[in-house]
mmCIF file of C-alpha atoms and ligand atoms in Angstrom:
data_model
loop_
_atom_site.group_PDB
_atom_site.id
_atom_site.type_symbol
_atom_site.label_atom_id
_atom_site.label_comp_id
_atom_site.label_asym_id
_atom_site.label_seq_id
_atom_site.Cartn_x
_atom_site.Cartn_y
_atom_site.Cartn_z
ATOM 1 C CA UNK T 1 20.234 66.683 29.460
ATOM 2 C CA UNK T 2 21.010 67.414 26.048
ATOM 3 C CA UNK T 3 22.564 64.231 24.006
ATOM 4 C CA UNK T 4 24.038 64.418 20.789
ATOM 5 C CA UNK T 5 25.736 61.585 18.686
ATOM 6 C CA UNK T 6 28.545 61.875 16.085
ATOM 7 C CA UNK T 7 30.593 59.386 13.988
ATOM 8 C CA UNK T 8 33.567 60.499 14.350
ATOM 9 C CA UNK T 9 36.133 61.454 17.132
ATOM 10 C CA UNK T 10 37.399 64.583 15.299
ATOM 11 C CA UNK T 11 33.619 65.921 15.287
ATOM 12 C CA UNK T 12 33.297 65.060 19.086
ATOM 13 C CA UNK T 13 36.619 67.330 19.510
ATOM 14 C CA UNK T 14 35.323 69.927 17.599
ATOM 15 C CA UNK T 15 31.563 69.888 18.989
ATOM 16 C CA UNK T 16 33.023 69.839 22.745
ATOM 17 C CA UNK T 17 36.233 72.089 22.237
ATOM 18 C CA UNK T 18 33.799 74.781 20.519
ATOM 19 C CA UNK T 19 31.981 75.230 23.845
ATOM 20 C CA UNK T 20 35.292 75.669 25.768
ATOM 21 C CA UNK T 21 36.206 78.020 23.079
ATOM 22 C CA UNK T 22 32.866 79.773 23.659
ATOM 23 C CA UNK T 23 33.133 79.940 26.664
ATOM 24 C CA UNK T 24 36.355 81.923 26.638
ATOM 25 C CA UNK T 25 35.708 84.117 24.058
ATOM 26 C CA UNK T 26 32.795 85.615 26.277
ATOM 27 C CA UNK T 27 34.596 85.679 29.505
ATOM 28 C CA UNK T 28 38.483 85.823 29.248
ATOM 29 C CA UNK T 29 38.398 84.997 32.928
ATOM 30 C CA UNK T 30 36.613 81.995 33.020
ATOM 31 C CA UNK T 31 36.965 78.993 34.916
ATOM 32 C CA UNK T 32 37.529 75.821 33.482
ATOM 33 C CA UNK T 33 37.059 72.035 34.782
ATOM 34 C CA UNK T 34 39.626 69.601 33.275
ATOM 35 C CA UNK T 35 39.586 66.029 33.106
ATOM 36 C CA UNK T 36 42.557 63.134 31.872
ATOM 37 C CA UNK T 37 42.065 60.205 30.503
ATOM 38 C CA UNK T 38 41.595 59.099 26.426
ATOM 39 C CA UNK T 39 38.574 61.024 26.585
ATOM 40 C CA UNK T 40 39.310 64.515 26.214
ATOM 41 C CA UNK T 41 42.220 64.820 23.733
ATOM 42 C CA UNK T 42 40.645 65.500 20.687
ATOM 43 C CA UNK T 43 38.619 68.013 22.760
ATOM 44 C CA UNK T 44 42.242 69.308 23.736
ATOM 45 C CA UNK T 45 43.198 69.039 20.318
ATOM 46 C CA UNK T 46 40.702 71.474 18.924
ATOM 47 C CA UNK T 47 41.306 73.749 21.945
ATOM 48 C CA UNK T 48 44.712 74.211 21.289
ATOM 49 C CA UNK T 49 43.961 74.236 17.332
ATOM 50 C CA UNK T 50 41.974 77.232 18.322
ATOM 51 C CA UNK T 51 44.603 79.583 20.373
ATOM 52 C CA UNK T 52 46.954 78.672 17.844
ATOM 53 C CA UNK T 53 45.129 80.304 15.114
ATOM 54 C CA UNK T 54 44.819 83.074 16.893
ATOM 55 C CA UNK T 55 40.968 82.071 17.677
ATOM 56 C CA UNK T 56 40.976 82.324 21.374
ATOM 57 C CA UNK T 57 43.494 82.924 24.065
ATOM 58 C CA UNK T 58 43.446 81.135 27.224
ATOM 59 C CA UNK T 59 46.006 83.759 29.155
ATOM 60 C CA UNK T 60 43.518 84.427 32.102
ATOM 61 C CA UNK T 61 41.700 81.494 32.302
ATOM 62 C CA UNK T 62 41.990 79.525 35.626
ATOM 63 C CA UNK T 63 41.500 75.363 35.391
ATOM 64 C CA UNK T 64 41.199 72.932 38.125
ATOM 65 C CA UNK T 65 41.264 69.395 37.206
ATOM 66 C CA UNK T 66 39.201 66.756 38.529
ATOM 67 C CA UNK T 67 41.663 64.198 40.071
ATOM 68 C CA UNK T 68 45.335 62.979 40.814
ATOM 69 C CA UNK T 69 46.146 59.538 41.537
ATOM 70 C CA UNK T 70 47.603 59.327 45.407
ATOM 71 C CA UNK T 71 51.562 58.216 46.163
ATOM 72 C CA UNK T 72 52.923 59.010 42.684
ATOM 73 C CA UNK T 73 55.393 61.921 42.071
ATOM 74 C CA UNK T 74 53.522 64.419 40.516
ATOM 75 C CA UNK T 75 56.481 64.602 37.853
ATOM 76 C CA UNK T 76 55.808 61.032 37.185
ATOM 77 C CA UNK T 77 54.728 60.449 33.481
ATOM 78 C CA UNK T 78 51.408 58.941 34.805
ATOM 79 C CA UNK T 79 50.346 61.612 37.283
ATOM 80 C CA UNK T 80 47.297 63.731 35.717
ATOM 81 C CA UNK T 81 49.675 67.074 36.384
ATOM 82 C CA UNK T 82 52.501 65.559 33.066
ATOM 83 C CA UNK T 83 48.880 64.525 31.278
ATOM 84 C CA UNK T 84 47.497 67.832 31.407
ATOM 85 C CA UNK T 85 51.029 70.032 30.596
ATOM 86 C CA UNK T 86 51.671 67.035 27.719
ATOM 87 C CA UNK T 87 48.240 67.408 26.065
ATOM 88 C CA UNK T 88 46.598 70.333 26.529
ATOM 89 C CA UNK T 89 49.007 73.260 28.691
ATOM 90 C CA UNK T 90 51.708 73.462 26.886
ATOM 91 C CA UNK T 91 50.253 73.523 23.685
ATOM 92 C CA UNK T 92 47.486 76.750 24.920
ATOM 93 C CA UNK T 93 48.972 80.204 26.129
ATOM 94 C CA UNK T 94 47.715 78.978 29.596
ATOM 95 C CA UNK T 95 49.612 80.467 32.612
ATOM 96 C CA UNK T 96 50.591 77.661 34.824
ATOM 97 C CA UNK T 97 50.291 79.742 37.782
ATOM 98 C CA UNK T 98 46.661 79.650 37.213
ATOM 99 C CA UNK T 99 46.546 76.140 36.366
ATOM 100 C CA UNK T 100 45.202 73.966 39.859
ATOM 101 C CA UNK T 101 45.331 70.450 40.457
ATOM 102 C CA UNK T 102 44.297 68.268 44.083
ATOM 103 C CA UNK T 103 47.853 67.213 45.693
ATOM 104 C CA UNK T 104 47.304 63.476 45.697
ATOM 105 C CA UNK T 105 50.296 63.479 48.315
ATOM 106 C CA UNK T 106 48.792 65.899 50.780
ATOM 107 C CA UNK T 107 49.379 64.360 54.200
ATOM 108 C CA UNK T 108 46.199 65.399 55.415
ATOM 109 C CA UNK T 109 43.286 64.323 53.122
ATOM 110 C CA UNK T 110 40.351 66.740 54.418
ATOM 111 C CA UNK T 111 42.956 69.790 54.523
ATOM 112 C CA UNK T 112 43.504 69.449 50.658
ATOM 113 C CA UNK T 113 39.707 68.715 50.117
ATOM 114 C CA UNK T 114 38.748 72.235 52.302
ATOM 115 C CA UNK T 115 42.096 73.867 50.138
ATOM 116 C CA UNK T 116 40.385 73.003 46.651
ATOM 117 C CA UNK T 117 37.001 73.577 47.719
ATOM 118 C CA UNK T 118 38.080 77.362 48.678
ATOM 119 C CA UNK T 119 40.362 77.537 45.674
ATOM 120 C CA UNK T 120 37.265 76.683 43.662
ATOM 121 C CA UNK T 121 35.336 78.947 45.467
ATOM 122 C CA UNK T 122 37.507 82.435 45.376
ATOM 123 C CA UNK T 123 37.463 81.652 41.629
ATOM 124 C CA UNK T 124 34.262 82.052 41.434
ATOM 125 C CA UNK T 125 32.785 78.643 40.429
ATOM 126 C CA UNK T 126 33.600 76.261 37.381
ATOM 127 C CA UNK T 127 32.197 77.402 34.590
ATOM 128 C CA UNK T 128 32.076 75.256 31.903
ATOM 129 C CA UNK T 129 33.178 71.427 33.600
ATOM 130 C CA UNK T 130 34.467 69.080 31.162
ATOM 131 C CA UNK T 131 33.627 65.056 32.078
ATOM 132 C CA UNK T 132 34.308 61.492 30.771
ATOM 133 C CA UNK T 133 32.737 58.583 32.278
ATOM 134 C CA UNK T 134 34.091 55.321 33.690
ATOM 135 C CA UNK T 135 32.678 51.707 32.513
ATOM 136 C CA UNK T 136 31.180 51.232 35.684
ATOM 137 C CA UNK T 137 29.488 54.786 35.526
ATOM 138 C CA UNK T 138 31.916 56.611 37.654
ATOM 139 C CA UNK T 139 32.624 60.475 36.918
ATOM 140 C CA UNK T 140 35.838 62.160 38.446
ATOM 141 C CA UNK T 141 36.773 59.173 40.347
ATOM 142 C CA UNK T 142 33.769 59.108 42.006
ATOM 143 C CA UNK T 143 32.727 55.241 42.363
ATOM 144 C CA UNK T 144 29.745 53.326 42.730
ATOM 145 C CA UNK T 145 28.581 53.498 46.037
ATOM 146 C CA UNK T 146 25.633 54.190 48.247
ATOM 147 C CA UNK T 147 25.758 57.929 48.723
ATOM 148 C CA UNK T 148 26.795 60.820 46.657
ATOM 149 C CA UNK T 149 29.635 63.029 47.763
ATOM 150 C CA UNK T 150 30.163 66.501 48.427
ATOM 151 C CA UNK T 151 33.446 67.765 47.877
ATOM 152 C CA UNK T 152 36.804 66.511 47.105
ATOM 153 C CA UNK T 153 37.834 63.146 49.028
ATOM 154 C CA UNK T 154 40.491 60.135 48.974
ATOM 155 C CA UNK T 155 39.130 57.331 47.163
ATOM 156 C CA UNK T 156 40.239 53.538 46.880
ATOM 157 C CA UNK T 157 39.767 52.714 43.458
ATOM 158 C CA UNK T 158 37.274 49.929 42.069
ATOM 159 C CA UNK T 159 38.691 46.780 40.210
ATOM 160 C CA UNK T 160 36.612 48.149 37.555
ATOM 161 C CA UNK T 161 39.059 51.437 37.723
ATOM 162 C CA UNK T 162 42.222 49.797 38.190
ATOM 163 C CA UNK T 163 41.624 47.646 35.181
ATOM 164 C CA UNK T 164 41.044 50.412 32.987
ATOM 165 C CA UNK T 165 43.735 52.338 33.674
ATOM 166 C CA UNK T 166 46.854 49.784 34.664
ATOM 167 C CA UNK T 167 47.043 49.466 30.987
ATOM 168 C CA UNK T 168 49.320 53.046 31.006
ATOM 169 C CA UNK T 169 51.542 51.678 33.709
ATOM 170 C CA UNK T 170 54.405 50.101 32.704
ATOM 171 C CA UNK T 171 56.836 50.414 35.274
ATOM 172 C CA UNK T 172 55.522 50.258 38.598
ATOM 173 C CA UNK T 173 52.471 49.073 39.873
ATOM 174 C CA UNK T 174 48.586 51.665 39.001
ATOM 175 C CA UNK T 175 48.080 53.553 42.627
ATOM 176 C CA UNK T 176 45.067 52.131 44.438
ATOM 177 C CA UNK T 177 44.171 55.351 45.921
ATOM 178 C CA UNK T 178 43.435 58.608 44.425
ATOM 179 C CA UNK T 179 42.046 62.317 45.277
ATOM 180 C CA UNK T 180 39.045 63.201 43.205
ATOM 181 C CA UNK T 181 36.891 66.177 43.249
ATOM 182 C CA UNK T 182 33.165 64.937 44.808
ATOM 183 C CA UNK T 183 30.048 64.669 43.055
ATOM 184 C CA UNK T 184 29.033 68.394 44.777
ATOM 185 C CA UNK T 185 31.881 70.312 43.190
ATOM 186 C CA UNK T 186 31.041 68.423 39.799
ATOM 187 C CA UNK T 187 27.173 69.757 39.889
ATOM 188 C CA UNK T 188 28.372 73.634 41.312
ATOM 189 C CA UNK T 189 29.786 74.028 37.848
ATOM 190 C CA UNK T 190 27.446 75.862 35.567
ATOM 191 C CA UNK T 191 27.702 74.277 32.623
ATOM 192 C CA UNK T 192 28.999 70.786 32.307
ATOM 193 C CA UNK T 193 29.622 68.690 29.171
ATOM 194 C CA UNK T 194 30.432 65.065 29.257
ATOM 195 C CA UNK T 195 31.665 63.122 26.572
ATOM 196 C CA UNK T 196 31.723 59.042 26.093
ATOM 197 C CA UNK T 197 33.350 57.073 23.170
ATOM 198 C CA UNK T 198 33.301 53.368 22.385
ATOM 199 C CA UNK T 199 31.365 50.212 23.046
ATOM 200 C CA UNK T 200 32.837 49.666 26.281
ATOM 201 C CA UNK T 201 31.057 52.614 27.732
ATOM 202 C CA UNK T 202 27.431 51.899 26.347
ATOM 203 C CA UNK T 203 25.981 50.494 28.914
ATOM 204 C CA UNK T 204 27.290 53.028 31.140
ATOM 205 C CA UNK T 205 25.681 55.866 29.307
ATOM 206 C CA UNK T 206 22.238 53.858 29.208
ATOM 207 C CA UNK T 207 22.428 53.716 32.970
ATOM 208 C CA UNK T 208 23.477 56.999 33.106
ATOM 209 C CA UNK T 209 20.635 58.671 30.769
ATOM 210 C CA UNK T 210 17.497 56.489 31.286
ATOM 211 C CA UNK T 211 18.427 54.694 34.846
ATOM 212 C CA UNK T 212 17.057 56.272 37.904
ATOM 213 C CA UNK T 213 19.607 58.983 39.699
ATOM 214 C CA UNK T 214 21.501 56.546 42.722
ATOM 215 C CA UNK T 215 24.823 56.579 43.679
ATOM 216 C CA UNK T 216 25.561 53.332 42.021
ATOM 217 C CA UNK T 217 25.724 54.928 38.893
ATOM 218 C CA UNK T 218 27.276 58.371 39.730
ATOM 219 C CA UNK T 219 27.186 59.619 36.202
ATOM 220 C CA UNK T 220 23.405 59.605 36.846
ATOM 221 C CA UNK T 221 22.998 62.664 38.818
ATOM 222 C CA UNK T 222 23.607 65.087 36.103
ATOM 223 C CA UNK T 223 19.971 64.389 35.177
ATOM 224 C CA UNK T 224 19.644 66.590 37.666
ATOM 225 C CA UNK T 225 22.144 69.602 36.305
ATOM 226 C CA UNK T 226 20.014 72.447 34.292
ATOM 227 C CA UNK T 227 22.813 72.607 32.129
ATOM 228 C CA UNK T 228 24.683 69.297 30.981
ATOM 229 C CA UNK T 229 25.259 68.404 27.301
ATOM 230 C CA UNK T 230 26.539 64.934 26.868
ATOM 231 C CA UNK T 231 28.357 64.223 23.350
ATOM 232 C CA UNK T 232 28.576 60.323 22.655
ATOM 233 C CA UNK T 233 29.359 58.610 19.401
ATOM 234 C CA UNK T 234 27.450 56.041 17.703
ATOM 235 C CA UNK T 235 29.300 53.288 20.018
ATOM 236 C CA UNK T 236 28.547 54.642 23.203
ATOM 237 C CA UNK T 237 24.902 55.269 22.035
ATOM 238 C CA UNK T 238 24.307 51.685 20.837
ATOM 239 C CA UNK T 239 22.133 50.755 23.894
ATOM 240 C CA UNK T 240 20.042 54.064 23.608
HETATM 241 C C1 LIG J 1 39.823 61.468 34.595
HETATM 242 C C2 LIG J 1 38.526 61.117 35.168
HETATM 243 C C3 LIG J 1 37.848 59.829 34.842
HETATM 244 C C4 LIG J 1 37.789 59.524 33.349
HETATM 245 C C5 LIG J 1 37.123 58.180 33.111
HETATM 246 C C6 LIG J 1 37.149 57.806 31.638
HETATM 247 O O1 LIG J 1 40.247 62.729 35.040
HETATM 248 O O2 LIG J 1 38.019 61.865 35.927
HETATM 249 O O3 LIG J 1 36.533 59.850 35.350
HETATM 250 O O4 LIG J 1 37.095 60.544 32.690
HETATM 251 O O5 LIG J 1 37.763 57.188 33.850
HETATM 252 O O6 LIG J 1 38.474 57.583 31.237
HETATM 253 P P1 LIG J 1 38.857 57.454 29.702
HETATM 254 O O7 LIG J 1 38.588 58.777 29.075
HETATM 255 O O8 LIG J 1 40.337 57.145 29.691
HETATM 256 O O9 LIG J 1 38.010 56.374 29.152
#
């Protein structure tokens, strides 16, 4: 894995939204990985700084994002479909029929795993996966837990999780369940970057980078990637 360490978020933007951009500009057609959360928006940010100079054009790119929380409306200003129009679609020249995202409503939990998995597939792979990490290690929504997944799956949500992210509900309750892609579909993609800010996650990214690969600390696994660039700033990095 290649780590590097910044000081400040605007460089982390610019240092992870540059190999989106890259990415693009060599293959119009390329796939993309998205992920929600505080993480990525200054990655966003530079991403959509970029088609908006005239830099890059996302037109026939095709994205699939990483998770959706289960029983919430997908028009719900919570659900990771708003998240992903409000910060990064609607300011790219994206075409939202191209745009992908796991139903966290499906009725029938394996069906929507098999539909994303062969969605992913007839697009011909991720190519460039973008990741943040949870406190308790967790990537996608994949948890801490004795076996690595596959592909997509329903997950209940750790404490850990629902902590973290009840802060940006304030009018009904944080779902307990969610649909996340699995820790398979996460290492299929060919190039992956993840990206961790702030104290909270340093211990995270020390068991991540230096811990052995196991399940309990998902993140761990992308030792194993051949192409995985993780972009932390000094915070995140203080236990390194
Ligand atoms: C979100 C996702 C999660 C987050 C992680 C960190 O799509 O897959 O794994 O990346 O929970 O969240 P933030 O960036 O809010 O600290």
């Amino acid at each position: 894995m290649k780590v590097l360490t910044f000081k400040t978020i605007e460089e982390i933007g610019a240092a992870a939204g540059k190999m989106f951009v890259d990415v693009v500009k060599a293959n119009d057609k390329a796939v993309l990985g998205l992920a929600t959360g505080a993480t990525p928006v200054p990655t966003y940010d530079y991403m959509a700084q970029a088609c908006r100079k005239g830099e890059v054009s996302f037109k026939n790119v095709t994205t699939f994002n990483l998770d959706e929380y289960c029983d919430l409306p997908k028009e719900h200003k919570n659900s990771y479909y708003t998240f992903m129009f409000e910060n990064l679609f609607s300011k790219i020249d994206v075409d939202p029929a191209n745009v992908n995202f796991l139903n966290g409503n499906a009725p029938d939990a394996q069906a929507e795993s098999d539909r994303y998995a062969e969605a992913i597939e007839a697009a011909g792979g991720i190519d460039i996966q973008f990741l943040g990490i949870g406190r308790n290690g967790h990537i996608a929504f994949n948890e801490p837990a004795d076996k690595f997944t596959n592909n997509a799956f329903k997950v209940h949500l750790t404490q850990s999780t629902i902590e973290a992210n009840s802060i940006y509900f304030d009018d009904i309750p944080m779902p307990h369940y969610a649909m996340t892609m699995g820790i398979g579909s996460i290492m299929r993609a060919k190039k992956i970057v993840l990206v961790a800010t702030g104290k909270a996650k340093a211990e995270a990214v020390r068991t991540m980078l230096s811990g052995d690969i196991d399940p309990h600390c998902p993140a761990s696994i992308l030792q194993a990637h051949p192409d995985c660039t993780v972009i932390l700033d000094e915070d995140a990095a203080s236990l390194l």
